[in-house]
Amino acid sequence: MPLRHVLGAAAGALVLALSLPGSASAAQGDFTYVYNDSNGTPQAGQLTDPPSGVCLTLPEVASDWTTPAHTPRNFTGSTATVFAGTDCSGPYFSLRPHVGHASERLKVRSVVFS
């Protein structure tokens, strides 16, 4: 096989590989929750287009001395699994894509998206 055919095939393969869409690495949409600030005033927290498959500790409630977040709402296209502890530890609950939500009784410190 002549060298120009090999080079042409290699170049075509490279162009094809670069033109293929990559896998989705983010849960498209918003994930919201409520947390209390240092004065005890409820505040809205939000993650927009969070990465998939990565445990995310909610920054406002990462310390043990803060009260956990609550009232999570999943408006992303992925299932959100919320955890009572940081680093996706402790009891957990899954929220369906686009419509999953829970009341203020569900305490949350971390989340992972499928």
Short mmCIF file of N, CA, C and O in Angstrom, two decimals:
data_model
loop_
_atom_site.label_atom_id
_atom_site.label_comp_id
_atom_site.label_asym_id
_atom_site.label_seq_id
_atom_site.Cartn_x
_atom_site.Cartn_y
_atom_site.Cartn_z
N MET A 1 0.85 -1.17 0.00
CA MET A 1 0.00 0.00 0.00
C MET A 1 0.90 1.24 0.00
O MET A 1 1.77 1.37 0.85
N PRO A 2 0.69 2.14 -0.91
CA PRO A 2 1.53 3.33 -0.98
C PRO A 2 1.36 4.21 0.27
O PRO A 2 0.31 4.23 0.91
N LEU A 3 2.42 4.91 0.58
CA LEU A 3 2.45 5.77 1.76
C LEU A 3 1.35 6.84 1.72
O LEU A 3 0.74 7.15 2.74
N ARG A 4 1.06 7.38 0.54
CA ARG A 4 0.03 8.42 0.47
C ARG A 4 -1.34 7.89 0.84
O ARG A 4 -2.17 8.60 1.40
N HIS A 5 -1.63 6.61 0.57
CA HIS A 5 -2.91 6.02 0.96
C HIS A 5 -2.99 5.87 2.47
O HIS A 5 -4.05 6.12 3.07
N VAL A 6 -1.88 5.47 3.08
CA VAL A 6 -1.84 5.31 4.53
C VAL A 6 -2.02 6.67 5.20
O VAL A 6 -2.79 6.82 6.15
N LEU A 7 -1.31 7.69 4.70
CA LEU A 7 -1.43 9.03 5.27
C LEU A 7 -2.83 9.59 5.05
O LEU A 7 -3.39 10.24 5.95
N GLY A 8 -3.41 9.33 3.90
CA GLY A 8 -4.76 9.81 3.62
C GLY A 8 -5.78 9.15 4.55
O GLY A 8 -6.68 9.81 5.07
N ALA A 9 -5.62 7.85 4.77
CA ALA A 9 -6.54 7.14 5.67
C ALA A 9 -6.37 7.64 7.10
O ALA A 9 -7.35 7.82 7.83
N ALA A 10 -5.14 7.87 7.52
CA ALA A 10 -4.89 8.37 8.88
C ALA A 10 -5.47 9.77 9.05
O ALA A 10 -6.08 10.08 10.09
N ALA A 11 -5.31 10.62 8.07
CA ALA A 11 -5.86 11.98 8.15
C ALA A 11 -7.38 11.93 8.19
O ALA A 11 -8.02 12.67 8.96
N GLY A 12 -7.98 11.06 7.39
CA GLY A 12 -9.44 10.94 7.40
C GLY A 12 -9.95 10.43 8.74
O GLY A 12 -10.97 10.91 9.25
N ALA A 13 -9.25 9.50 9.34
CA ALA A 13 -9.64 8.99 10.66
C ALA A 13 -9.55 10.07 11.71
O ALA A 13 -10.40 10.18 12.60
N LEU A 14 -8.52 10.89 11.64
CA LEU A 14 -8.35 11.98 12.60
C LEU A 14 -9.47 13.01 12.46
O LEU A 14 -10.05 13.44 13.46
N VAL A 15 -9.81 13.37 11.25
CA VAL A 15 -10.90 14.32 11.02
C VAL A 15 -12.21 13.75 11.55
O VAL A 15 -13.00 14.45 12.21
N LEU A 16 -12.46 12.48 11.30
CA LEU A 16 -13.68 11.85 11.77
C LEU A 16 -13.73 11.82 13.30
O LEU A 16 -14.74 12.14 13.91
N ALA A 17 -12.62 11.49 13.93
CA ALA A 17 -12.58 11.45 15.39
C ALA A 17 -12.80 12.82 16.00
O ALA A 17 -13.47 12.96 17.03
N LEU A 18 -12.28 13.85 15.40
CA LEU A 18 -12.45 15.20 15.93
C LEU A 18 -13.85 15.74 15.69
O LEU A 18 -14.30 16.63 16.41
N SER A 19 -14.55 15.21 14.71
CA SER A 19 -15.89 15.72 14.40
C SER A 19 -16.98 15.03 15.21
O SER A 19 -18.11 15.51 15.25
N LEU A 20 -16.70 13.92 15.86
CA LEU A 20 -17.70 13.22 16.66
C LEU A 20 -17.96 13.99 17.94
O LEU A 20 -17.03 14.48 18.57
N PRO A 21 -19.22 14.08 18.33
CA PRO A 21 -19.51 14.79 19.58
C PRO A 21 -18.98 14.01 20.77
O PRO A 21 -19.01 12.78 20.79
N GLY A 22 -18.51 14.71 21.77
CA GLY A 22 -18.04 14.08 22.99
C GLY A 22 -19.20 13.67 23.86
O GLY A 22 -20.35 14.08 23.65
N SER A 23 -18.93 12.84 24.83
CA SER A 23 -20.00 12.43 25.73
C SER A 23 -20.37 13.59 26.64
O SER A 23 -19.54 14.43 26.98
N ALA A 24 -21.61 13.62 27.04
CA ALA A 24 -22.08 14.68 27.92
C ALA A 24 -21.42 14.54 29.28
O ALA A 24 -21.40 13.46 29.85
N SER A 25 -20.87 15.61 29.78
CA SER A 25 -20.19 15.53 31.06
C SER A 25 -20.86 16.43 32.09
O SER A 25 -20.31 16.66 33.15
N ALA A 26 -22.02 16.92 31.77
CA ALA A 26 -22.72 17.79 32.72
C ALA A 26 -24.20 17.48 32.71
O ALA A 26 -24.76 17.08 31.70
N ALA A 27 -24.80 17.66 33.86
CA ALA A 27 -26.25 17.55 33.97
C ALA A 27 -26.81 18.92 33.57
O ALA A 27 -26.62 19.90 34.27
N GLN A 28 -27.46 18.99 32.44
CA GLN A 28 -27.94 20.27 31.93
C GLN A 28 -29.13 20.77 32.74
O GLN A 28 -30.11 20.06 32.90
N GLY A 29 -29.02 21.98 33.25
CA GLY A 29 -30.11 22.58 34.01
C GLY A 29 -29.65 23.03 35.38
O GLY A 29 -28.46 23.10 35.67
N ASP A 30 -30.62 23.34 36.22
CA ASP A 30 -30.33 23.86 37.56
C ASP A 30 -30.76 22.90 38.65
O ASP A 30 -31.78 22.22 38.53
N PHE A 31 -29.99 22.88 39.71
CA PHE A 31 -30.32 22.17 40.94
C PHE A 31 -30.36 23.24 42.02
O PHE A 31 -29.40 23.98 42.20
N THR A 32 -31.48 23.37 42.71
CA THR A 32 -31.60 24.41 43.72
C THR A 32 -31.84 23.79 45.10
O THR A 32 -32.29 22.65 45.21
N TYR A 33 -31.53 24.57 46.12
CA TYR A 33 -31.70 24.15 47.50
C TYR A 33 -31.78 25.40 48.37
O TYR A 33 -31.49 26.50 47.92
N VAL A 34 -32.18 25.21 49.62
CA VAL A 34 -32.27 26.32 50.56
C VAL A 34 -31.31 26.03 51.71
O VAL A 34 -31.24 24.91 52.20
N TYR A 35 -30.56 27.04 52.12
CA TYR A 35 -29.66 26.93 53.27
C TYR A 35 -29.84 28.17 54.13
O TYR A 35 -30.38 29.18 53.67
N ASN A 36 -29.41 28.10 55.37
CA ASN A 36 -29.50 29.25 56.27
C ASN A 36 -28.14 29.91 56.36
O ASN A 36 -27.12 29.24 56.57
N ASP A 37 -28.10 31.24 56.22
CA ASP A 37 -26.84 31.96 56.35
C ASP A 37 -26.43 32.06 57.82
O ASP A 37 -27.11 31.50 58.70
N SER A 38 -25.37 32.76 58.11
CA SER A 38 -24.85 32.83 59.48
C SER A 38 -25.82 33.50 60.45
O SER A 38 -25.73 33.31 61.66
N ASN A 39 -26.78 34.25 59.93
CA ASN A 39 -27.80 34.87 60.78
C ASN A 39 -29.05 34.01 60.91
O ASN A 39 -30.02 34.42 61.55
N GLY A 40 -29.06 32.84 60.24
CA GLY A 40 -30.22 31.97 60.27
C GLY A 40 -31.28 32.32 59.25
O GLY A 40 -32.36 31.76 59.26
N THR A 41 -30.95 33.23 58.35
CA THR A 41 -31.89 33.65 57.32
C THR A 41 -31.83 32.68 56.13
O THR A 41 -30.74 32.40 55.62
N PRO A 42 -32.96 32.16 55.68
CA PRO A 42 -32.95 31.25 54.52
C PRO A 42 -32.44 31.96 53.26
O PRO A 42 -32.80 33.10 52.99
N GLN A 43 -31.58 31.26 52.55
CA GLN A 43 -31.01 31.75 51.29
C GLN A 43 -31.17 30.66 50.23
O GLN A 43 -31.18 29.47 50.54
N ALA A 44 -31.26 31.06 48.98
CA ALA A 44 -31.35 30.11 47.87
C ALA A 44 -29.96 29.79 47.36
O ALA A 44 -29.15 30.68 47.13
N GLY A 45 -29.69 28.51 47.20
CA GLY A 45 -28.44 28.05 46.59
C GLY A 45 -28.76 27.39 45.26
O GLY A 45 -29.87 26.90 45.05
N GLN A 46 -27.78 27.38 44.37
CA GLN A 46 -28.03 26.83 43.04
C GLN A 46 -26.76 26.28 42.44
O GLN A 46 -25.69 26.88 42.56
N LEU A 47 -26.88 25.15 41.75
CA LEU A 47 -25.82 24.60 40.91
C LEU A 47 -26.36 24.60 39.49
O LEU A 47 -27.44 24.08 39.23
N THR A 48 -25.63 25.22 38.56
CA THR A 48 -26.06 25.29 37.17
C THR A 48 -25.17 24.40 36.32
O THR A 48 -23.94 24.50 36.39
N ASP A 49 -25.77 23.51 35.54
CA ASP A 49 -25.06 22.56 34.69
C ASP A 49 -23.94 21.85 35.46
O ASP A 49 -22.78 21.88 35.06
N PRO A 50 -24.28 21.20 36.58
CA PRO A 50 -23.25 20.55 37.39
C PRO A 50 -22.65 19.34 36.66
O PRO A 50 -23.31 18.72 35.83
N PRO A 51 -21.39 19.00 36.97
CA PRO A 51 -20.77 17.85 36.31
C PRO A 51 -21.45 16.54 36.73
O PRO A 51 -21.95 16.42 37.85
N SER A 52 -21.48 15.59 35.83
CA SER A 52 -22.06 14.28 36.12
C SER A 52 -21.01 13.35 36.70
O SER A 52 -19.84 13.43 36.35
N GLY A 53 -21.45 12.47 37.60
CA GLY A 53 -20.56 11.46 38.14
C GLY A 53 -19.54 11.97 39.14
O GLY A 53 -18.61 11.25 39.49
N VAL A 54 -19.71 13.20 39.60
CA VAL A 54 -18.77 13.79 40.54
C VAL A 54 -19.54 14.18 41.80
O VAL A 54 -20.56 14.87 41.70
N CYS A 55 -19.06 13.78 42.96
CA CYS A 55 -19.71 14.17 44.20
C CYS A 55 -19.43 15.65 44.46
O CYS A 55 -18.29 16.09 44.44
N LEU A 56 -20.50 16.40 44.69
CA LEU A 56 -20.37 17.83 44.97
C LEU A 56 -20.90 18.11 46.38
O LEU A 56 -22.08 17.90 46.65
N THR A 57 -20.02 18.56 47.25
CA THR A 57 -20.46 19.00 48.56
C THR A 57 -20.94 20.44 48.40
O THR A 57 -20.24 21.28 47.83
N LEU A 58 -22.14 20.73 48.88
CA LEU A 58 -22.70 22.08 48.74
C LEU A 58 -21.85 23.03 49.57
O LEU A 58 -21.69 22.84 50.78
N PRO A 59 -21.28 24.06 48.95
CA PRO A 59 -20.29 24.89 49.64
C PRO A 59 -20.81 25.61 50.87
O PRO A 59 -20.07 25.79 51.84
N GLU A 60 -22.07 25.99 50.87
CA GLU A 60 -22.61 26.75 51.99
C GLU A 60 -22.82 25.90 53.25
O GLU A 60 -22.95 26.44 54.35
N VAL A 61 -22.84 24.59 53.09
CA VAL A 61 -23.12 23.70 54.22
C VAL A 61 -22.04 22.63 54.39
O VAL A 61 -22.29 21.56 54.94
N ALA A 62 -20.83 22.92 53.92
CA ALA A 62 -19.75 21.95 53.96
C ALA A 62 -19.23 21.70 55.37
O ALA A 62 -18.72 20.63 55.67
N SER A 63 -19.34 22.69 56.25
CA SER A 63 -18.83 22.55 57.62
C SER A 63 -19.86 21.89 58.51
O SER A 63 -21.06 22.13 58.38
N ASP A 64 -19.39 21.08 59.44
CA ASP A 64 -20.29 20.40 60.37
C ASP A 64 -21.02 21.37 61.29
O ASP A 64 -22.09 21.05 61.80
N TRP A 65 -20.47 22.55 61.51
CA TRP A 65 -21.11 23.50 62.42
C TRP A 65 -22.26 24.27 61.77
O TRP A 65 -22.99 24.98 62.43
N THR A 66 -22.43 24.11 60.45
CA THR A 66 -23.57 24.74 59.77
C THR A 66 -24.75 23.76 59.72
O THR A 66 -24.56 22.55 59.76
N THR A 67 -25.94 24.30 59.64
CA THR A 67 -27.10 23.42 59.47
C THR A 67 -27.15 22.96 58.02
O THR A 67 -26.76 23.71 57.12
N PRO A 68 -27.62 21.75 57.77
CA PRO A 68 -27.67 21.25 56.40
C PRO A 68 -28.66 22.06 55.55
O PRO A 68 -29.56 22.72 56.08
N ALA A 69 -28.50 21.97 54.25
CA ALA A 69 -29.46 22.56 53.31
C ALA A 69 -30.71 21.68 53.30
O ALA A 69 -30.71 20.57 53.83
N HIS A 70 -31.76 22.20 52.69
CA HIS A 70 -33.01 21.45 52.59
C HIS A 70 -33.77 21.90 51.36
O HIS A 70 -33.31 22.77 50.61
N THR A 71 -34.91 21.32 51.12
CA THR A 71 -35.81 21.64 50.02
C THR A 71 -35.10 21.59 48.65
O THR A 71 -35.15 22.54 47.87
N PRO A 72 -34.44 20.48 48.34
CA PRO A 72 -33.77 20.39 47.03
C PRO A 72 -34.78 20.25 45.90
O PRO A 72 -35.84 19.64 46.05
N ARG A 73 -34.44 20.85 44.76
CA ARG A 73 -35.26 20.77 43.55
C ARG A 73 -34.32 20.47 42.38
O ARG A 73 -33.35 21.17 42.15
N ASN A 74 -34.65 19.42 41.65
CA ASN A 74 -33.80 18.99 40.54
C ASN A 74 -34.43 19.36 39.20
O ASN A 74 -35.36 18.70 38.74
N PHE A 75 -33.92 20.40 38.59
CA PHE A 75 -34.39 20.83 37.27
C PHE A 75 -33.39 20.46 36.18
O PHE A 75 -33.42 21.03 35.09
N THR A 76 -32.49 19.52 36.48
CA THR A 76 -31.52 19.06 35.48
C THR A 76 -32.11 17.88 34.71
O THR A 76 -33.14 17.33 35.09
N GLY A 77 -31.41 17.47 33.67
CA GLY A 77 -31.84 16.32 32.89
C GLY A 77 -31.33 15.00 33.42
O GLY A 77 -31.48 13.97 32.78
N SER A 78 -30.70 15.01 34.58
CA SER A 78 -30.12 13.81 35.18
C SER A 78 -30.74 13.54 36.55
O SER A 78 -31.22 14.46 37.21
N THR A 79 -30.66 12.30 36.99
CA THR A 79 -31.08 11.97 38.34
C THR A 79 -30.08 12.58 39.32
O THR A 79 -28.87 12.47 39.13
N ALA A 80 -30.58 13.22 40.35
CA ALA A 80 -29.72 13.79 41.40
C ALA A 80 -29.89 12.94 42.65
O ALA A 80 -31.01 12.76 43.13
N THR A 81 -28.80 12.41 43.16
CA THR A 81 -28.83 11.67 44.41
C THR A 81 -28.24 12.57 45.48
O THR A 81 -27.08 12.96 45.38
N VAL A 82 -29.06 12.94 46.46
CA VAL A 82 -28.62 13.85 47.52
C VAL A 82 -28.27 13.04 48.76
O VAL A 82 -28.87 12.00 49.03
N PHE A 83 -27.29 13.54 49.51
CA PHE A 83 -26.79 12.84 50.69
C PHE A 83 -26.86 13.75 51.91
O PHE A 83 -26.65 14.96 51.81
N ALA A 84 -27.10 13.15 53.06
CA ALA A 84 -27.17 13.89 54.31
C ALA A 84 -25.80 14.37 54.76
O ALA A 84 -25.68 15.38 55.45
N GLY A 85 -24.74 13.67 54.38
CA GLY A 85 -23.38 14.03 54.79
C GLY A 85 -22.57 14.63 53.65
O GLY A 85 -22.96 14.59 52.48
N THR A 86 -21.43 15.20 54.00
CA THR A 86 -20.50 15.71 53.00
C THR A 86 -19.86 14.54 52.27
O THR A 86 -19.89 13.40 52.73
N ASP A 87 -19.27 14.82 51.13
CA ASP A 87 -18.57 13.81 50.32
C ASP A 87 -19.46 12.61 49.99
O ASP A 87 -19.00 11.47 49.96
N CYS A 88 -20.74 12.86 49.78
CA CYS A 88 -21.72 11.83 49.40
C CYS A 88 -21.73 10.66 50.38
O CYS A 88 -21.65 9.49 50.00
N SER A 89 -21.83 11.01 51.65
CA SER A 89 -21.87 10.00 52.71
C SER A 89 -23.21 10.08 53.45
O SER A 89 -23.90 11.09 53.40
N GLY A 90 -23.52 9.01 54.14
CA GLY A 90 -24.73 8.97 54.95
C GLY A 90 -25.96 8.62 54.15
O GLY A 90 -25.88 8.19 52.99
N PRO A 91 -27.12 8.77 54.77
CA PRO A 91 -28.38 8.45 54.08
C PRO A 91 -28.52 9.28 52.81
O PRO A 91 -28.03 10.41 52.72
N TYR A 92 -29.19 8.70 51.82
CA TYR A 92 -29.35 9.38 50.53
C TYR A 92 -30.77 9.23 50.01
O TYR A 92 -31.54 8.40 50.47
N PHE A 93 -31.08 10.08 49.03
CA PHE A 93 -32.40 10.09 48.41
C PHE A 93 -32.21 10.52 46.96
O PHE A 93 -31.43 11.44 46.68
N SER A 94 -32.92 9.89 46.04
CA SER A 94 -32.79 10.23 44.62
C SER A 94 -33.95 11.13 44.17
O SER A 94 -35.10 10.91 44.55
N LEU A 95 -33.59 12.12 43.37
CA LEU A 95 -34.57 13.06 42.81
C LEU A 95 -34.59 12.87 41.29
O LEU A 95 -33.56 12.94 40.63
N ARG A 96 -35.78 12.64 40.74
CA ARG A 96 -35.93 12.42 39.31
C ARG A 96 -35.50 13.63 38.49
O ARG A 96 -35.55 14.77 38.97
N PRO A 97 -35.10 13.39 37.23
CA PRO A 97 -34.76 14.51 36.34
C PRO A 97 -35.96 15.44 36.11
O PRO A 97 -37.10 14.98 36.05
N HIS A 98 -35.69 16.71 36.00
CA HIS A 98 -36.65 17.77 35.63
C HIS A 98 -37.71 18.09 36.68
O HIS A 98 -38.16 19.22 36.74
N VAL A 99 -38.17 17.13 37.45
CA VAL A 99 -39.29 17.37 38.35
C VAL A 99 -39.04 16.94 39.79
O VAL A 99 -39.90 17.14 40.65
N GLY A 100 -37.90 16.34 40.07
CA GLY A 100 -37.65 15.82 41.41
C GLY A 100 -37.51 16.93 42.44
O GLY A 100 -36.85 17.94 42.21
N HIS A 101 -38.19 16.76 43.58
CA HIS A 101 -38.10 17.74 44.64
C HIS A 101 -38.41 17.08 45.98
O HIS A 101 -38.97 15.98 46.02
N ALA A 102 -38.05 17.75 47.03
CA ALA A 102 -38.33 17.25 48.37
C ALA A 102 -38.63 18.44 49.27
O ALA A 102 -38.33 19.59 48.94
N SER A 103 -39.18 18.15 50.43
CA SER A 103 -39.57 19.21 51.37
C SER A 103 -38.38 19.65 52.22
O SER A 103 -37.28 19.12 52.11
N GLU A 104 -38.66 20.55 53.12
CA GLU A 104 -37.61 21.04 54.03
C GLU A 104 -37.19 19.98 55.04
O GLU A 104 -36.19 20.14 55.73
N ARG A 105 -37.92 18.88 55.12
CA ARG A 105 -37.55 17.80 56.04
C ARG A 105 -36.33 17.02 55.55
O ARG A 105 -35.65 16.40 56.34
N LEU A 106 -36.05 17.04 54.23
CA LEU A 106 -34.89 16.34 53.69
C LEU A 106 -33.66 17.21 53.85
O LEU A 106 -33.54 18.27 53.25
N LYS A 107 -32.72 16.77 54.66
CA LYS A 107 -31.48 17.52 54.93
C LYS A 107 -30.40 17.06 53.97
O LYS A 107 -30.20 15.86 53.76
N VAL A 108 -29.68 18.01 53.38
CA VAL A 108 -28.75 17.75 52.29
C VAL A 108 -27.42 18.47 52.52
O VAL A 108 -27.42 19.65 52.88
N ARG A 109 -26.31 17.76 52.29
CA ARG A 109 -24.98 18.38 52.32
C ARG A 109 -24.19 18.13 51.03
O ARG A 109 -23.22 18.82 50.74
N SER A 110 -24.57 17.10 50.27
CA SER A 110 -23.84 16.81 49.03
C SER A 110 -24.77 16.15 48.02
O SER A 110 -25.86 15.67 48.37
N VAL A 111 -24.33 16.13 46.77
CA VAL A 111 -25.17 15.60 45.68
C VAL A 111 -24.25 15.05 44.58
O VAL A 111 -23.14 15.53 44.37
N VAL A 112 -24.75 14.04 43.88
CA VAL A 112 -24.08 13.52 42.68
C VAL A 112 -25.15 13.34 41.61
O VAL A 112 -26.27 12.95 41.91
N PHE A 113 -24.79 13.66 40.37
CA PHE A 113 -25.72 13.57 39.24
C PHE A 113 -25.31 12.40 38.35
O PHE A 113 -24.13 12.19 38.09
N SER A 114 -26.30 11.64 37.89
CA SER A 114 -26.00 10.46 37.05
C SER A 114 -25.80 10.87 35.60
O SER A 114 -26.11 11.95 35.19
#
